[in-house]
PDB file of C-alpha atoms and ligand atoms in Angstrom:
ATOM      1  CA  MET A 194      -3.543 -18.844  18.606  1.00 85.00           C
ATOM      2  CA  ASN A 195      -0.636 -17.066  20.334  1.00 96.00           C
ATOM      3  CA  TYR A 196       0.247 -14.446  17.717  1.00 98.00           C
ATOM      4  CA  GLN A 197       2.822 -12.726  19.943  1.00 98.00           C
ATOM      5  CA  GLN A 198       4.771 -15.966  20.315  1.00 98.00           C
ATOM      6  CA  ALA A 199       4.665 -16.603  16.563  1.00 98.00           C
ATOM      7  CA  ILE A 200       5.780 -13.046  15.789  1.00 98.00           C
ATOM      8  CA  ASN A 201       8.679 -13.258  18.280  1.00 98.00           C
ATOM      9  CA  LYS A 202       9.886 -16.537  16.812  1.00 98.00           C
ATOM     10  CA  VAL A 203       9.698 -15.538  13.150  1.00 98.00           C
ATOM     11  CA  TYR A 204      11.042 -12.037  13.821  1.00 97.00           C
ATOM     12  CA  GLN A 205      14.203 -13.488  15.412  1.00 96.00           C
ATOM     13  CA  THR A 206      14.683 -15.970  12.573  1.00 96.00           C
ATOM     14  CA  VAL A 207      14.378 -13.259   9.909  1.00 95.00           C
ATOM     15  CA  LEU A 208      16.654 -10.888  11.824  1.00 92.00           C
ATOM     16  CA  GLN A 209      19.346 -13.561  11.986  1.00 90.00           C
ATOM     17  CA  GLY A 210      19.070 -14.305   8.266  1.00 84.00           C
ATOM     18  CA  SER A 211      21.732 -12.867   6.009  1.00 71.00           C
ATOM     19  CA  ARG A 212      19.539 -11.265   3.359  1.00 75.00           C
ATOM     20  CA  LEU A 213      18.694  -7.628   3.892  1.00 82.00           C
ATOM     21  CA  GLY A 214      18.259  -5.887   0.510  1.00 84.00           C
ATOM     22  CA  GLU A 215      18.886  -2.199  -0.063  1.00 84.00           C
ATOM     23  CA  ALA A 216      16.741   0.839   0.657  1.00 90.00           C
ATOM     24  CA  ALA A 217      15.223   2.463  -2.447  1.00 89.00           C
ATOM     25  CA  ASP A 218      17.704   4.943  -3.884  1.00 84.00           C
ATOM     26  CA  TYR A 219      15.720   6.586  -6.683  1.00 85.00           C
ATOM     27  CA  ILE A 220      14.114   8.944  -4.160  1.00 85.00           C
ATOM     28  CA  PRO A 221      16.946  10.728  -2.278  1.00 86.00           C
ATOM     29  CA  GLU A 222      15.007  10.922   1.017  1.00 86.00           C
ATOM     30  CA  LEU A 223      14.416   7.140   1.017  1.00 88.00           C
ATOM     31  CA  ALA A 224      18.065   6.370   0.283  1.00 88.00           C
ATOM     32  CA  ARG A 225      18.981   8.023   3.596  1.00 87.00           C
ATOM     33  CA  VAL A 226      17.034   5.490   5.685  1.00 89.00           C
ATOM     34  CA  ASP A 227      18.951   2.752   7.538  1.00 88.00           C
ATOM     35  CA  ALA A 228      17.903  -0.492   5.795  1.00 89.00           C
ATOM     36  CA  ASP A 229      18.691  -2.579   8.879  1.00 88.00           C
ATOM     37  CA  GLN A 230      15.440  -1.819  10.738  1.00 93.00           C
ATOM     38  CA  MET A 231      12.336  -3.917  11.105  1.00 96.00           C
ATOM     39  CA  GLY A 232       8.983  -3.505  12.819  1.00 98.00           C
ATOM     40  CA  VAL A 233       5.833  -5.630  12.925  1.00 98.00           C
ATOM     41  CA  TYR A 234       2.331  -4.946  14.261  1.00 98.00           C
ATOM     42  CA  LEU A 235      -0.683  -7.244  14.140  1.00 98.00           C
ATOM     43  CA  HIS A 236      -4.140  -5.855  14.893  1.00 98.00           C
ATOM     44  CA  HIS A 237      -6.703  -8.569  15.570  1.00 98.00           C
ATOM     45  CA  ASN A 238     -10.408  -8.097  14.908  1.00 98.00           C
ATOM     46  CA  ASP A 239     -11.011  -8.857  18.604  1.00 98.00           C
ATOM     47  CA  LEU A 240      -8.970  -5.652  19.283  1.00 98.00           C
ATOM     48  CA  SER A 241      -5.975  -7.519  20.707  1.00 98.00           C
ATOM     49  CA  SER A 242      -2.552  -6.856  19.209  1.00 98.00           C
ATOM     50  CA  ALA A 243       0.951  -8.289  18.925  1.00 98.00           C
ATOM     51  CA  SER A 244       4.143  -6.533  17.841  1.00 98.00           C
ATOM     52  CA  ALA A 245       7.913  -6.673  17.573  1.00 98.00           C
ATOM     53  CA  GLY A 246      10.898  -4.443  16.871  1.00 97.00           C
ATOM     54  CA  ALA A 247      10.577  -0.907  15.532  1.00 97.00           C
ATOM     55  CA  TRP A 248       6.793  -0.975  15.184  1.00 98.00           C
ATOM     56  CA  ASP A 249       6.558   2.637  16.392  1.00 98.00           C
ATOM     57  CA  GLN A 250       9.155   4.018  13.961  1.00 97.00           C
ATOM     58  CA  ASN A 251       7.755   6.318  11.257  1.00 97.00           C
ATOM     59  CA  PHE A 252       8.164   5.729   7.516  1.00 97.00           C
ATOM     60  CA  SER A 253       6.377   6.967   4.400  1.00 97.00           C
ATOM     61  CA  ILE A 254       3.396   4.927   3.259  1.00 98.00           C
ATOM     62  CA  GLN A 255       4.398   4.985  -0.439  1.00 97.00           C
ATOM     63  CA  SER A 256       2.434   2.633  -2.705  1.00 98.00           C
ATOM     64  CA  VAL A 257       0.491   1.124   0.180  1.00 98.00           C
ATOM     65  CA  VAL A 258      -1.599   4.309  -0.071  1.00 98.00           C
ATOM     66  CA  LYS A 259      -2.871   3.124  -3.473  1.00 98.00           C
ATOM     67  CA  VAL A 260      -5.277   0.798  -1.621  1.00 98.00           C
ATOM     68  CA  LEU A 261      -6.678   3.786   0.271  1.00 98.00           C
ATOM     69  CA  THR A 262      -6.995   6.031  -2.790  1.00 98.00           C
ATOM     70  CA  LEU A 263      -8.816   3.202  -4.569  1.00 98.00           C
ATOM     71  CA  SER A 264     -11.087   2.567  -1.565  1.00 98.00           C
ATOM     72  CA  MET A 265     -12.053   6.262  -1.396  1.00 98.00           C
ATOM     73  CA  ALA A 266     -12.808   6.382  -5.125  1.00 98.00           C
ATOM     74  CA  TYR A 267     -14.699   3.068  -5.047  1.00 98.00           C
ATOM     75  CA  GLN A 268     -16.764   4.149  -2.038  1.00 97.00           C
ATOM     76  CA  LYS A 269     -18.004   7.279  -3.840  1.00 97.00           C
ATOM     77  CA  LEU A 270     -18.100   6.184  -7.477  1.00 96.00           C
ATOM     78  CA  GLY A 271     -19.024   2.509  -7.154  1.00 96.00           C
ATOM     79  CA  SER A 272     -18.282   0.178 -10.044  1.00 96.00           C
ATOM     80  CA  ASP A 273     -17.987   3.076 -12.545  1.00 97.00           C
ATOM     81  CA  ILE A 274     -14.376   3.277 -11.380  1.00 98.00           C
ATOM     82  CA  TRP A 275     -13.702   0.175 -13.517  1.00 98.00           C
ATOM     83  CA  HIS A 276     -14.361   2.178 -16.709  1.00 97.00           C
ATOM     84  CA  ARG A 277     -11.179   4.113 -15.920  1.00 98.00           C
ATOM     85  CA  VAL A 278      -8.874   1.347 -14.638  1.00 98.00           C
ATOM     86  CA  GLY A 279      -8.784  -2.461 -14.976  1.00 97.00           C
ATOM     87  CA  VAL A 280      -8.336  -5.295 -12.486  1.00 97.00           C
ATOM     88  CA  GLU A 281      -5.780  -7.475 -14.276  1.00 96.00           C
ATOM     89  CA  PRO A 282      -2.248  -8.151 -12.997  1.00 95.00           C
ATOM     90  CA  SER A 283       0.370  -6.329 -15.041  1.00 91.00           C
ATOM     91  CA  GLY A 284       3.366  -8.638 -14.579  1.00 89.00           C
ATOM     92  CA  THR A 285       5.485  -5.500 -14.887  1.00 91.00           C
ATOM     93  CA  PRO A 286       7.369  -3.222 -12.460  1.00 90.00           C
ATOM     94  CA  PHE A 287       5.371  -0.578 -10.605  1.00 91.00           C
ATOM     95  CA  ASN A 288       6.407   2.326 -12.824  1.00 90.00           C
ATOM     96  CA  SER A 289       6.051   0.646 -16.237  1.00 91.00           C
ATOM     97  CA  LEU A 290       4.703   2.613 -19.209  1.00 92.00           C
ATOM     98  CA  GLY A 291       4.495  -0.537 -21.332  1.00 89.00           C
ATOM     99  CA  HIS A 292       0.832  -1.489 -21.636  1.00 88.00           C
ATOM    100  CA  LEU A 293      -0.590   1.990 -21.881  1.00 93.00           C
ATOM    101  CA  GLU A 294      -0.157   2.827 -25.522  1.00 89.00           C
ATOM    102  CA  HIS A 295      -1.900  -0.226 -26.935  1.00 88.00           C
ATOM    103  CA  GLU A 296      -4.515  -0.296 -24.150  1.00 89.00           C
ATOM    104  CA  GLN A 297      -5.648   3.294 -24.877  1.00 92.00           C
ATOM    105  CA  GLY A 298      -4.476   4.765 -21.590  1.00 96.00           C
ATOM    106  CA  VAL A 299      -6.568   2.464 -19.370  1.00 97.00           C
ATOM    107  CA  PRO A 300      -4.094   1.068 -16.834  1.00 97.00           C
ATOM    108  CA  ARG A 301      -4.161  -2.655 -16.126  1.00 96.00           C
ATOM    109  CA  ASN A 302      -4.908  -2.182 -12.419  1.00 97.00           C
ATOM    110  CA  PRO A 303      -5.159   0.524  -9.734  1.00 98.00           C
ATOM    111  CA  PHE A 304      -1.949  -0.491  -7.924  1.00 97.00           C
ATOM    112  CA  SER A 305       0.495   0.239 -10.731  1.00 96.00           C
ATOM    113  CA  ASN A 306       1.656   3.862 -10.778  1.00 97.00           C
ATOM    114  CA  ALA A 307      -0.345   4.362 -13.977  1.00 97.00           C
ATOM    115  CA  GLY A 308      -3.494   3.060 -12.295  1.00 97.00           C
ATOM    116  CA  ALA A 309      -2.912   5.032  -9.102  1.00 98.00           C
ATOM    117  CA  LEU A 310      -2.513   8.240 -11.108  1.00 98.00           C
ATOM    118  CA  VAL A 311      -5.867   7.643 -12.816  1.00 98.00           C
ATOM    119  CA  VAL A 312      -7.483   6.954  -9.419  1.00 98.00           C
ATOM    120  CA  CYS A 313      -6.015  10.234  -8.091  1.00 98.00           C
ATOM    121  CA  ASP A 314      -7.543  11.990 -11.115  1.00 98.00           C
ATOM    122  CA  VAL A 315     -10.907  10.495 -10.119  1.00 98.00           C
ATOM    123  CA  LEU A 316     -10.405  11.706  -6.522  1.00 98.00           C
ATOM    124  CA  LEU A 317      -9.866  15.250  -7.814  1.00 98.00           C
ATOM    125  CA  ASP A 318     -13.373  15.006  -9.312  1.00 97.00           C
ATOM    126  CA  LEU A 319     -14.982  13.436  -6.266  1.00 97.00           C
ATOM    127  CA  PHE A 320     -13.555  15.544  -3.420  1.00 98.00           C
ATOM    128  CA  ASP A 321     -13.063  19.304  -3.035  1.00 97.00           C
ATOM    129  CA  ASP A 322      -9.843  18.549  -1.168  1.00 98.00           C
ATOM    130  CA  PRO A 323      -8.834  14.888  -1.626  1.00 98.00           C
ATOM    131  CA  ARG A 324      -5.610  15.357   0.345  1.00 98.00           C
ATOM    132  CA  ALA A 325      -7.558  16.587   3.379  1.00 98.00           C
ATOM    133  CA  ALA A 326     -10.154  13.810   2.955  1.00 98.00           C
ATOM    134  CA  MET A 327      -7.384  11.208   2.874  1.00 98.00           C
ATOM    135  CA  LEU A 328      -5.702  12.590   5.996  1.00 98.00           C
ATOM    136  CA  GLN A 329      -9.014  12.801   7.829  1.00 98.00           C
ATOM    137  CA  MET A 330      -9.819   9.171   7.054  1.00 98.00           C
ATOM    138  CA  ILE A 331      -6.335   8.056   8.169  1.00 98.00           C
ATOM    139  CA  ARG A 332      -6.411  10.103  11.383  1.00 98.00           C
ATOM    140  CA  GLU A 333      -9.903   8.878  12.286  1.00 98.00           C
ATOM    141  CA  SER A 334      -9.127   5.205  11.637  1.00 98.00           C
ATOM    142  CA  THR A 335      -5.828   5.228  13.511  1.00 98.00           C
ATOM    143  CA  GLY A 336      -6.851   7.640  16.282  1.00 98.00           C
ATOM    144  CA  ASN A 337      -3.533   9.362  15.559  1.00 98.00           C
ATOM    145  CA  PRO A 338      -4.144  13.068  14.853  1.00 98.00           C
ATOM    146  CA  VAL A 339      -0.546  13.938  13.981  1.00 97.00           C
ATOM    147  CA  ILE A 340      -0.260  11.771  10.857  1.00 98.00           C
ATOM    148  CA  ASP A 341       0.602  14.065   7.956  1.00 98.00           C
ATOM    149  CA  VAL A 342       2.375  14.438   4.618  1.00 98.00           C
ATOM    150  CA  ASN A 343       6.159  14.627   5.038  1.00 97.00           C
ATOM    151  CA  LYS A 344       6.984  17.608   2.830  1.00 96.00           C
ATOM    152  CA  SER A 345      10.679  16.803   2.388  1.00 95.00           C
ATOM    153  CA  ILE A 346       9.833  13.300   1.112  1.00 95.00           C
ATOM    154  CA  ALA A 347       7.146  14.736  -1.195  1.00 96.00           C
ATOM    155  CA  ASP A 348       9.615  17.335  -2.540  1.00 95.00           C
ATOM    156  CA  SER A 349      12.231  14.626  -2.996  1.00 93.00           C
ATOM    157  CA  GLU A 350       9.735  12.560  -5.032  1.00 92.00           C
ATOM    158  CA  LYS A 351       8.739  15.577  -7.102  1.00 93.00           C
ATOM    159  CA  SER A 352      12.362  16.367  -7.925  1.00 92.00           C
ATOM    160  CA  GLU A 353      13.068  12.837  -9.230  1.00 90.00           C
ATOM    161  CA  GLY A 354       9.657  11.573 -10.363  1.00 93.00           C
ATOM    162  CA  PHE A 355      10.410  11.597 -14.078  1.00 95.00           C
ATOM    163  CA  ARG A 356       8.622   8.348 -14.875  1.00 96.00           C
ATOM    164  CA  ASN A 357       5.499   9.492 -13.045  1.00 97.00           C
ATOM    165  CA  VAL A 358       5.595  12.730 -15.045  1.00 97.00           C
ATOM    166  CA  ALA A 359       5.897  10.656 -18.223  1.00 97.00           C
ATOM    167  CA  LEU A 360       3.050   8.342 -17.160  1.00 97.00           C
ATOM    168  CA  ALA A 361       0.699  11.201 -16.309  1.00 98.00           C
ATOM    169  CA  ASN A 362       1.389  12.956 -19.610  1.00 97.00           C
ATOM    170  CA  LEU A 363       1.024   9.766 -21.662  1.00 97.00           C
ATOM    171  CA  ILE A 364      -2.294   8.879 -20.019  1.00 98.00           C
ATOM    172  CA  LYS A 365      -3.524  12.449 -20.416  1.00 98.00           C
ATOM    173  CA  SER A 366      -2.620  12.377 -24.110  1.00 97.00           C
ATOM    174  CA  LEU A 367      -4.728   9.208 -24.390  1.00 97.00           C
ATOM    175  CA  GLY A 368      -7.695  10.907 -22.719  1.00 97.00           C
ATOM    176  CA  ASN A 369      -7.865   9.082 -19.361  1.00 98.00           C
ATOM    177  CA  ILE A 370      -6.655  11.970 -17.169  1.00 98.00           C
ATOM    178  CA  LYS A 371      -8.860  15.070 -16.960  1.00 98.00           C
ATOM    179  CA  HIS A 372      -7.102  17.302 -14.487  1.00 98.00           C
ATOM    180  CA  ASP A 373      -3.967  19.375 -14.736  1.00 98.00           C
ATOM    181  CA  VAL A 374      -0.991  17.002 -14.706  1.00 98.00           C
ATOM    182  CA  ASN A 375       0.959  19.018 -12.110  1.00 97.00           C
ATOM    183  CA  GLU A 376      -2.017  19.205  -9.751  1.00 97.00           C
ATOM    184  CA  LEU A 377      -2.480  15.460 -10.133  1.00 98.00           C
ATOM    185  CA  LEU A 378       1.187  14.630  -9.549  1.00 98.00           C
ATOM    186  CA  ASP A 379       1.258  16.839  -6.441  1.00 98.00           C
ATOM    187  CA  LEU A 380      -1.672  14.878  -5.004  1.00 98.00           C
ATOM    188  CA  TYR A 381      -0.076  11.513  -5.872  1.00 98.00           C
ATOM    189  CA  PHE A 382       3.328  12.421  -4.395  1.00 98.00           C
ATOM    190  CA  ASP A 383       1.748  13.889  -1.261  1.00 98.00           C
ATOM    191  CA  CYS A 384      -0.311  10.719  -0.729  1.00 98.00           C
ATOM    192  CA  CYS A 385       2.833   8.564  -1.089  1.00 98.00           C
ATOM    193  CA  SER A 386       4.639  10.792   1.441  1.00 98.00           C
ATOM    194  CA  ILE A 387       2.171  10.377   4.301  1.00 98.00           C
ATOM    195  CA  THR A 388       4.205   9.236   7.287  1.00 98.00           C
ATOM    196  CA  LEU A 389       3.048   6.716   9.875  1.00 98.00           C
ATOM    197  CA  ASN A 390       4.180   3.590  11.746  1.00 98.00           C
ATOM    198  CA  CYS A 391       3.359  -0.138  11.670  1.00 98.00           C
ATOM    199  CA  LYS A 392       0.662   0.198  14.330  1.00 98.00           C
ATOM    200  CA  ASP A 393      -1.045   3.001  12.387  1.00 98.00           C
ATOM    201  CA  LEU A 394      -0.891   0.974   9.199  1.00 98.00           C
ATOM    202  CA  ALA A 395      -2.320  -2.195  10.757  1.00 98.00           C
ATOM    203  CA  LEU A 396      -5.177  -0.191  12.329  1.00 98.00           C
ATOM    204  CA  LEU A 397      -5.795   1.657   9.079  1.00 98.00           C
ATOM    205  CA  PHE A 398      -6.267  -1.578   7.136  1.00 98.00           C
ATOM    206  CA  SER A 399      -8.560  -3.247   9.668  1.00 98.00           C
ATOM    207  CA  PHE A 400     -11.607  -2.450   7.477  1.00 98.00           C
ATOM    208  CA  LEU A 401     -10.282  -4.856   4.838  1.00 98.00           C
ATOM    209  CA  ALA A 402     -10.086  -7.603   7.476  1.00 98.00           C
ATOM    210  CA  ASN A 403     -13.620  -6.828   8.643  1.00 98.00           C
ATOM    211  CA  GLN A 404     -15.955  -6.785   5.628  1.00 98.00           C
ATOM    212  CA  GLY A 405     -15.359  -3.076   5.011  1.00 98.00           C
ATOM    213  CA  THR A 406     -15.998  -1.762   8.546  1.00 98.00           C
ATOM    214  CA  CYS A 407     -13.140  -0.301  10.574  1.00 98.00           C
ATOM    215  CA  VAL A 408     -12.724  -2.642  13.565  1.00 98.00           C
ATOM    216  CA  GLN A 409     -11.764   0.002  16.122  1.00 97.00           C
ATOM    217  CA  THR A 410     -14.190   2.806  15.147  1.00 98.00           C
ATOM    218  CA  GLY A 411     -17.107   0.760  13.785  1.00 98.00           C
ATOM    219  CA  LYS A 412     -17.278   3.055  10.737  1.00 97.00           C
ATOM    220  CA  ALA A 413     -18.253   1.378   7.447  1.00 97.00           C
ATOM    221  CA  LEU A 414     -15.925   2.400   4.597  1.00 97.00           C
ATOM    222  CA  LEU A 415     -16.862  -0.221   1.995  1.00 98.00           C
ATOM    223  CA  THR A 416     -19.578  -2.849   1.559  1.00 98.00           C
ATOM    224  CA  PRO A 417     -18.614  -6.501   2.112  1.00 98.00           C
ATOM    225  CA  SER A 418     -18.771  -7.085  -1.651  1.00 98.00           C
ATOM    226  CA  GLN A 419     -16.499  -4.107  -2.392  1.00 98.00           C
ATOM    227  CA  THR A 420     -14.125  -5.338   0.316  1.00 98.00           C
ATOM    228  CA  LYS A 421     -13.939  -8.752  -1.331  1.00 98.00           C
ATOM    229  CA  ARG A 422     -12.974  -7.091  -4.591  1.00 98.00           C
ATOM    230  CA  ILE A 423     -10.295  -4.825  -3.117  1.00 98.00           C
ATOM    231  CA  ASN A 424      -8.762  -7.819  -1.318  1.00 98.00           C
ATOM    232  CA  ALA A 425      -8.813  -9.781  -4.583  1.00 98.00           C
ATOM    233  CA  ILE A 426      -6.951  -6.986  -6.396  1.00 98.00           C
ATOM    234  CA  MET A 427      -4.402  -6.836  -3.568  1.00 98.00           C
ATOM    235  CA  LEU A 428      -3.833 -10.568  -3.905  1.00 97.00           C
ATOM    236  CA  THR A 429      -3.394 -10.462  -7.685  1.00 97.00           C
ATOM    237  CA  CYS A 430      -1.759  -7.034  -8.197  1.00 97.00           C
ATOM    238  CA  GLY A 431      -0.375  -5.830  -4.853  1.00 97.00           C
ATOM    239  CA  PHE A 432       3.251  -6.775  -5.545  1.00 95.00           C
ATOM    240  CA  TYR A 433       3.628  -5.913  -9.243  1.00 90.00           C
ATOM    241  CA  ASP A 434       5.734  -8.547 -10.994  1.00 93.00           C
ATOM    242  CA  GLU A 435       6.150 -10.420  -7.701  1.00 95.00           C
ATOM    243  CA  ALA A 436       2.394 -10.803  -7.099  1.00 96.00           C
ATOM    244  CA  GLY A 437       2.414 -14.481  -8.062  1.00 96.00           C
ATOM    245  CA  GLN A 438       5.306 -15.237  -5.696  1.00 96.00           C
ATOM    246  CA  PHE A 439       3.597 -13.349  -2.879  1.00 97.00           C
ATOM    247  CA  ALA A 440       0.345 -15.272  -3.322  1.00 97.00           C
ATOM    248  CA  TYR A 441       2.284 -18.537  -3.610  1.00 97.00           C
ATOM    249  CA  LYS A 442       4.494 -18.016  -0.563  1.00 97.00           C
ATOM    250  CA  ILE A 443       2.108 -16.138   1.718  1.00 98.00           C
ATOM    251  CA  GLY A 444      -1.455 -16.556   0.477  1.00 98.00           C
ATOM    252  CA  LEU A 445      -2.850 -13.296   1.849  1.00 98.00           C
ATOM    253  CA  PRO A 446      -4.060 -10.121   0.157  1.00 98.00           C
ATOM    254  CA  GLY A 447      -1.316  -7.540   0.624  1.00 98.00           C
ATOM    255  CA  LYS A 448       0.284  -4.357  -0.637  1.00 98.00           C
ATOM    256  CA  SER A 449       3.854  -3.135  -0.627  1.00 97.00           C
ATOM    257  CA  GLY A 450       5.566   0.242  -0.857  1.00 97.00           C
ATOM    258  CA  VAL A 451       9.141   1.225  -1.736  1.00 96.00           C
ATOM    259  CA  SER A 452       9.735   2.493   1.805  1.00 96.00           C
ATOM    260  CA  GLY A 453       9.783  -1.214   2.751  1.00 97.00           C
ATOM    261  CA  ALA A 454       6.239  -1.263   4.119  1.00 98.00           C
ATOM    262  CA  ILE A 455       3.889  -4.199   3.575  1.00 98.00           C
ATOM    263  CA  VAL A 456       0.334  -4.634   4.802  1.00 98.00           C
ATOM    264  CA  ALA A 457      -1.332  -8.036   4.692  1.00 98.00           C
ATOM    265  CA  VAL A 458      -4.890  -8.909   5.583  1.00 98.00           C
ATOM    266  CA  MET A 459      -6.370 -12.163   6.858  1.00 98.00           C
ATOM    267  CA  PRO A 460     -10.077 -11.618   6.123  1.00 98.00           C
ATOM    268  CA  ASN A 461     -12.253 -11.724   9.251  1.00 98.00           C
ATOM    269  CA  VAL A 462      -9.230 -12.239  11.496  1.00 98.00           C
ATOM    270  CA  PHE A 463      -6.452  -9.591  11.439  1.00 98.00           C
ATOM    271  CA  SER A 464      -4.510  -6.916   9.588  1.00 98.00           C
ATOM    272  CA  LEU A 465      -0.722  -6.985   9.850  1.00 98.00           C
ATOM    273  CA  ALA A 466       1.860  -4.343   8.960  1.00 98.00           C
ATOM    274  CA  ILE A 467       5.567  -4.952   8.578  1.00 98.00           C
ATOM    275  CA  TRP A 468       8.268  -2.440   7.724  1.00 98.00           C
ATOM    276  CA  SER A 469      11.850  -3.145   6.767  1.00 96.00           C
ATOM    277  CA  PRO A 470      13.417  -0.765   4.221  1.00 96.00           C
ATOM    278  CA  GLY A 471      15.799  -3.215   2.492  1.00 95.00           C
ATOM    279  CA  LEU A 472      14.182  -4.121  -0.836  1.00 95.00           C
ATOM    280  CA  ASN A 473      14.582  -7.186  -3.033  1.00 94.00           C
ATOM    281  CA  ILE A 474      15.182  -7.043  -6.766  1.00 92.00           C
ATOM    282  CA  LYS A 475      11.443  -6.542  -7.441  1.00 93.00           C
ATOM    283  CA  GLY A 476      11.314  -3.497  -5.163  1.00 92.00           C
ATOM    284  CA  ASN A 477       9.424  -5.187  -2.301  1.00 95.00           C
ATOM    285  CA  SER A 478      10.720  -5.491   1.279  1.00 96.00           C
ATOM    286  CA  GLN A 479      13.127  -8.446   1.470  1.00 95.00           C
ATOM    287  CA  ARG A 480      12.629  -9.097   5.169  1.00 96.00           C
ATOM    288  CA  GLY A 481       8.944  -8.179   4.984  1.00 97.00           C
ATOM    289  CA  ILE A 482       8.272 -11.000   2.567  1.00 97.00           C
ATOM    290  CA  GLU A 483      10.504 -13.419   4.514  1.00 96.00           C
ATOM    291  CA  PHE A 484       8.679 -12.514   7.703  1.00 97.00           C
ATOM    292  CA  LEU A 485       5.235 -13.013   6.208  1.00 98.00           C
ATOM    293  CA  GLU A 486       6.204 -16.332   4.681  1.00 97.00           C
ATOM    294  CA  GLY A 487       7.512 -17.550   8.039  1.00 98.00           C
ATOM    295  CA  PHE A 488       4.530 -16.143   9.935  1.00 98.00           C
ATOM    296  CA  THR A 489       1.879 -17.692   7.695  1.00 98.00           C
ATOM    297  CA  ASN A 490       3.715 -21.040   7.830  1.00 97.00           C
ATOM    298  CA  GLU A 491       4.073 -20.845  11.622  1.00 97.00           C
ATOM    299  CA  THR A 492       0.433 -19.906  12.275  1.00 98.00           C
ATOM    300  CA  GLY A 493      -1.252 -21.660   9.342  1.00 97.00           C
ATOM    301  CA  GLN A 494      -3.098 -18.379   8.691  1.00 97.00           C
ATOM    302  CA  SER A 495      -3.648 -17.842   5.002  1.00 97.00           C
ATOM    303  CA  ILE A 496      -6.724 -17.722   2.800  1.00 97.00           C
ATOM    304  CA  PHE A 497      -5.779 -21.011   1.138  1.00 95.00           C
TER     305      PHE A 497
HETATM  306  O1  DON B 150       5.713   6.427  -7.570  1.00 83.61           O
HETATM  307  C1  DON B 150       6.672   6.372  -6.819  1.00 83.61           C
HETATM  308  O2  DON B 150       7.785   6.450  -7.250  1.00 83.61           O
HETATM  309  C2  DON B 150       6.537   6.180  -5.324  1.00 83.61           C
HETATM  310  N1  DON B 150       6.179   7.323  -4.668  1.00 83.61           N
HETATM  311  C3  DON B 150       5.683   5.044  -4.935  1.00 83.61           C
HETATM  312  C4  DON B 150       6.218   3.808  -5.483  1.00 83.61           C
HETATM  313  C5  DON B 150       6.055   2.605  -4.663  1.00 83.61           C
HETATM  314  O3  DON B 150       5.960   2.611  -3.475  1.00 83.61           O
HETATM  315  C6  DON B 150       6.123   1.368  -5.452  1.00 83.61           C
HETATM  316  N2  DON B 150       5.958   0.241  -4.633  1.00 83.61           N
HETATM  317  N3  DON B 150       6.395  -0.685  -4.256  1.00 83.61           N
END
């Protein structure tokens, strides 16, 4: 399979398409980004790679980090994590408060904001310094020691994160958040504001393409069975109320973020990161989804 050729072909097609979407504007720092950028990086389990465009341009990880927070909690806590958060698709936007009241503060899944906040609460129990543990894991996996939280993005999120404040307080009132709400929100916003590029992101997710073991370092992060489950939740919940469309069009486990980042995983073969800040109406990268649809059609690589 010549992945570089396939990437070049699909990249050009998507770039020439007319649909771009708009960068997220509810976080002032994200609204400043030029939506007309695109980068792609594929990291193969045989350690080869293929890339196109602005793959080395930095962006904030945003909700893609929810897969990493969940993996860290799952690694330490095992299946007890599922007492605090479910594994069902929500069919709602990422920041919805809807289900919580009648489901007693147990979020539908760990990739909604509600679920990610509960997972961050768990991390505050499990690690003395979860922020440092997260950065250490990211730096080790990517081999990039300068990856860090972008403080101006984190501050920008904190200044406008009213729905997250509401979610954290609602869940706390229902008894599923133990820690101080401000401490928890600081951790969540900092995790979302970690800045990296497509290559970093593809390398970082290689463990999900390799039965839980990081391809490039050989370090085991999850068991094969845990890896299967995380990939299943990505497939069913990774794109909020567009998860069905993503599975239908692309057929790979994946996760999006409002910075326009998407990571997709072909189990036992590769991890692939794409970044293009223009978002569609569901808040997922317009060109990212177009690219992945074209790429999976071109290469025949999907889990189905
Ligand atoms: O909670 C927020 O507003 C963001 N920091 C993360 C949201 C996000 O990336 C949603 N994903 N598509």
